Tab-separated table of C-alpha atoms and ligand atoms in Angstrom:
chain	number	residue	atom	x	y	z
A	1	MET	CA	-14.921	-9.417	6.230
A	2	THR	CA	-14.613	-10.748	2.681
A	3	PRO	CA	-11.046	-12.080	3.141
A	4	PHE	CA	-12.118	-14.089	6.159
A	5	THR	CA	-14.986	-15.607	4.213
A	6	ARG	CA	-12.655	-16.548	1.374
A	7	ARG	CA	-10.128	-17.991	3.812
A	8	THR	CA	-12.784	-20.075	5.534
A	9	LEU	CA	-14.042	-21.444	2.222
A	10	ALA	CA	-10.503	-22.280	1.051
A	11	PHE	CA	-9.783	-24.050	4.322
A	12	ALA	CA	-13.015	-26.006	4.145
A	13	ALA	CA	-12.183	-27.118	0.599
A	14	ALA	CA	-8.681	-28.213	1.655
A	15	GLY	CA	-10.175	-30.172	4.529
A	16	THR	CA	-12.535	-31.982	2.199
A	17	ALA	CA	-9.648	-32.935	-0.102
A	18	ALA	CA	-7.616	-34.218	2.832
A	19	LEU	CA	-10.529	-36.337	4.033
A	20	ALA	CA	-10.970	-37.801	0.560
A	21	LEU	CA	-7.266	-38.676	0.360
A	22	ALA	CA	-7.369	-40.240	3.818
A	23	GLY	CA	-10.289	-42.357	2.663
A	24	CYS	CA	-8.277	-43.611	-0.341
A	25	GLY	CA	-5.256	-44.323	1.860
A	26	GLN	CA	-7.193	-46.810	4.014
A	27	GLY	CA	-6.267	-45.205	7.314
A	28	SER	CA	-2.543	-44.688	6.767
A	29	GLY	CA	-2.869	-41.344	8.620
A	30	THR	CA	-0.799	-39.280	6.158
A	31	GLY	CA	-3.845	-37.330	5.014
A	32	ALA	CA	-4.334	-35.796	8.454
A	33	SER	CA	-0.750	-34.566	8.758
A	34	ASP	CA	-0.823	-33.137	5.224
A	35	SER	CA	-3.865	-31.026	6.023
A	36	GLY	CA	-2.016	-29.622	9.040
A	37	THR	CA	1.051	-28.415	7.139
A	38	GLY	CA	-1.079	-26.985	4.339
A	39	ALA	CA	-3.192	-24.772	6.592
A	40	PRO	CA	-2.790	-21.060	5.816
A	41	SER	CA	-1.562	-18.714	8.511
A	42	GLY	CA	-4.096	-16.120	9.534
A	43	ALA	CA	-1.484	-13.606	10.695
A	44	GLY	CA	-1.242	-10.282	8.884
A	45	ALA	CA	-4.151	-10.856	6.537
A	46	GLY	CA	-4.907	-7.126	6.427
A	47	ASP	CA	-1.355	-6.015	5.688
A	48	ALA	CA	-0.841	-8.777	3.135
A	49	ARG	CA	-3.184	-7.011	0.748
A	50	LYS	CA	-1.048	-3.849	0.761
A	51	GLY	CA	1.659	-3.424	-1.822
A	52	SER	CA	5.407	-3.646	-1.371
A	53	ALA	CA	8.440	-3.264	-3.612
A	54	ALA	CA	12.156	-2.611	-3.333
A	55	ALA	CA	14.924	-1.040	-5.375
A	56	GLY	CA	18.488	-0.394	-4.281
A	57	ASP	CA	18.542	0.636	-0.636
A	58	LEU	CA	14.849	1.529	-0.630
A	59	LYS	CA	12.077	-0.769	0.518
A	60	VAL	CA	8.472	0.343	0.064
A	61	GLY	CA	5.743	-1.314	2.090
A	62	GLY	CA	2.156	-0.948	3.211
A	63	ALA	CA	1.091	0.778	-0.024
A	64	TRP	CA	-2.637	1.354	-0.330
A	65	ILE	CA	-5.236	3.852	-1.444
A	66	PRO	CA	-8.347	4.500	0.616
A	67	GLU	CA	-11.455	4.211	-1.547
A	68	PRO	CA	-12.007	7.869	-2.463
A	69	ALA	CA	-14.923	9.693	-0.870
A	70	ASN	CA	-14.627	12.350	-3.576
A	71	PRO	CA	-14.383	10.757	-7.040
A	72	ALA	CA	-11.985	13.437	-8.331
A	73	THR	CA	-9.083	12.847	-5.921
A	74	ALA	CA	-7.501	10.058	-3.925
A	75	ALA	CA	-4.789	9.797	-1.297
A	76	GLY	CA	-1.928	7.298	-1.361
A	77	TYR	CA	-0.310	5.876	1.767
A	78	LEU	CA	2.868	3.815	2.141
A	79	SER	CA	6.168	3.687	3.965
A	80	VAL	CA	9.725	3.801	2.640
A	81	ARG	CA	12.720	2.356	4.503
A	82	ASN	CA	16.228	3.458	3.559
A	83	SER	CA	18.762	0.780	4.488
A	84	GLY	CA	21.633	2.725	2.931
A	85	ASP	CA	24.046	5.188	4.525
A	86	ARG	CA	23.022	8.183	2.402
A	87	ASP	CA	20.010	10.391	2.981
A	88	ASP	CA	17.391	10.211	0.255
A	89	ALA	CA	14.052	11.878	-0.375
A	90	LEU	CA	10.802	11.205	-2.185
A	91	VAL	CA	10.696	13.953	-4.801
A	92	GLY	CA	7.707	12.967	-6.913
A	93	ALA	CA	5.311	10.270	-8.027
A	94	GLU	CA	3.134	9.395	-10.973
A	95	THR	CA	0.499	6.900	-11.989
A	96	SER	CA	-1.661	6.296	-15.028
A	97	ALA	CA	-4.644	6.382	-12.651
A	98	ALA	CA	-4.328	10.166	-12.176
A	99	ALA	CA	-3.505	13.106	-14.426
A	100	THR	CA	-1.519	14.718	-11.617
A	101	THR	CA	0.160	13.141	-8.612
A	102	GLU	CA	1.733	15.323	-5.927
A	103	VAL	CA	3.580	14.718	-2.673
A	104	HIS	CA	1.671	16.569	0.046
A	105	THR	CA	2.191	17.315	3.667
A	106	THR	CA	-0.477	18.245	6.171
A	107	ALA	CA	0.083	21.418	8.155
A	108	THR	CA	-1.859	23.050	10.934
A	109	SER	CA	-2.407	26.779	10.456
A	110	ASP	CA	-2.200	29.372	13.262
A	111	SER	CA	-5.981	29.181	13.569
A	112	GLY	CA	-5.782	25.402	14.043
A	113	ALA	CA	-7.175	24.463	10.640
A	114	LYS	CA	-5.577	21.548	8.799
A	115	THR	CA	-4.299	22.384	5.363
A	116	MET	CA	-2.449	20.364	2.762
A	117	GLU	CA	0.382	21.665	0.695
A	118	GLU	CA	2.652	20.237	-1.971
A	119	VAL	CA	6.262	19.608	-0.985
A	120	GLU	CA	9.304	19.365	-3.232
A	121	ARG	CA	10.791	16.557	-1.176
A	122	ALA	CA	9.838	14.282	1.687
A	123	PRO	CA	13.013	13.102	3.455
A	124	VAL	CA	13.950	9.426	3.769
A	125	PRO	CA	16.972	9.604	6.103
A	126	ALA	CA	19.804	7.079	5.941
A	127	GLY	CA	18.810	4.130	8.108
A	128	GLY	CA	15.416	5.720	8.611
A	129	GLU	CA	11.881	5.639	7.358
A	130	LEU	CA	9.409	7.937	5.663
A	131	VAL	CA	5.770	7.234	6.461
A	132	LEU	CA	2.990	8.546	4.257
A	133	GLU	CA	-0.231	8.373	6.249
A	134	SER	CA	-3.385	10.266	7.067
A	135	GLY	CA	-2.594	13.622	8.683
A	136	SER	CA	1.027	13.603	7.539
A	137	TYR	CA	2.887	13.207	4.282
A	138	HIS	CA	0.788	11.512	1.606
A	139	LEU	CA	0.430	11.188	-2.126
A	140	MET	CA	-2.396	13.158	-3.704
A	141	LEU	CA	-3.826	11.693	-6.882
A	142	MET	CA	-5.798	14.355	-8.716
A	143	GLU	CA	-7.930	14.510	-11.865
A	144	LEU	CA	-8.667	10.802	-11.922
A	145	PRO	CA	-9.725	9.765	-15.435
A	146	GLU	CA	-11.755	6.897	-13.980
A	147	ASP	CA	-13.357	6.352	-10.591
A	148	LEU	CA	-11.395	4.186	-8.189
A	149	SER	CA	-13.206	1.677	-6.048
A	150	ALA	CA	-12.247	-1.065	-3.634
A	151	GLY	CA	-10.750	-3.990	-5.501
A	152	ASP	CA	-8.879	-1.825	-8.019
A	153	THR	CA	-5.077	-1.732	-8.046
A	154	VAL	CA	-3.056	1.372	-8.867
A	155	THR	CA	0.587	1.155	-9.896
A	156	LEU	CA	2.495	4.061	-8.384
A	157	THR	CA	5.923	5.107	-9.663
A	158	LEU	CA	7.887	6.817	-6.897
A	159	HIS	CA	10.791	9.091	-7.799
A	160	PHE	CA	13.639	9.563	-5.329
A	161	ASP	CA	16.352	12.202	-5.134
A	162	SER	CA	19.028	9.489	-5.567
A	163	GLY	CA	17.659	8.749	-9.035
A	164	THR	CA	16.020	5.518	-7.902
A	165	ASP	CA	12.498	4.870	-9.139
A	166	VAL	CA	10.275	2.336	-7.412
A	167	ASP	CA	7.069	0.910	-8.909
A	168	VAL	CA	4.627	-0.391	-6.328
A	169	ASP	CA	1.119	-1.792	-6.749
A	170	ALA	CA	-1.246	-0.115	-4.303
A	171	PRO	CA	-4.651	-1.744	-3.833
A	172	VAL	CA	-7.715	0.427	-3.347
A	173	LEU	CA	-9.206	-0.656	-0.033
A	174	ALA	CA	-12.407	0.346	1.726
A	175	ARG	CA	-11.847	2.698	4.652
A	176	SER	CA	-12.257	0.753	7.858
B	1	CU	CU1	-3.225	16.148	-0.112
């Protein structure tokens, strides 16, 4: 809800400025049209907070970290698009916000229990996409030197099999 409150306040302030300008202009009408073009778009406000970055053929988007329920570990979610014509793979990650960062996948055991395990590589096929999300591939940040809470930003360095490294800022967001 906070972003909406901020947006409303910003819009109200802009409206006040436009009214003041219109008053100075003695009814020329330009103030009203200026306030229209300056209005922020409300589309994608949630996604706009998530981090994105690009390097070479790789484009990272939607990077975020759910506010950890357990202070010792955190998950990292994002997507990677490969616009090139060669297969690539996420082979590791690191951040100063965690002593250890692993690439995990989520598996379902024969008994139906969900378990996580580290993987050497998460494929990013040529022309395809790798999605790190709850219940699938994800980053696991372990041994956090400091608690993470909503409002913090974590810079993740992603290592790819092609030799490309991508730094992306991932905000810590409250779980919805
Ligand atoms: Cu995990």
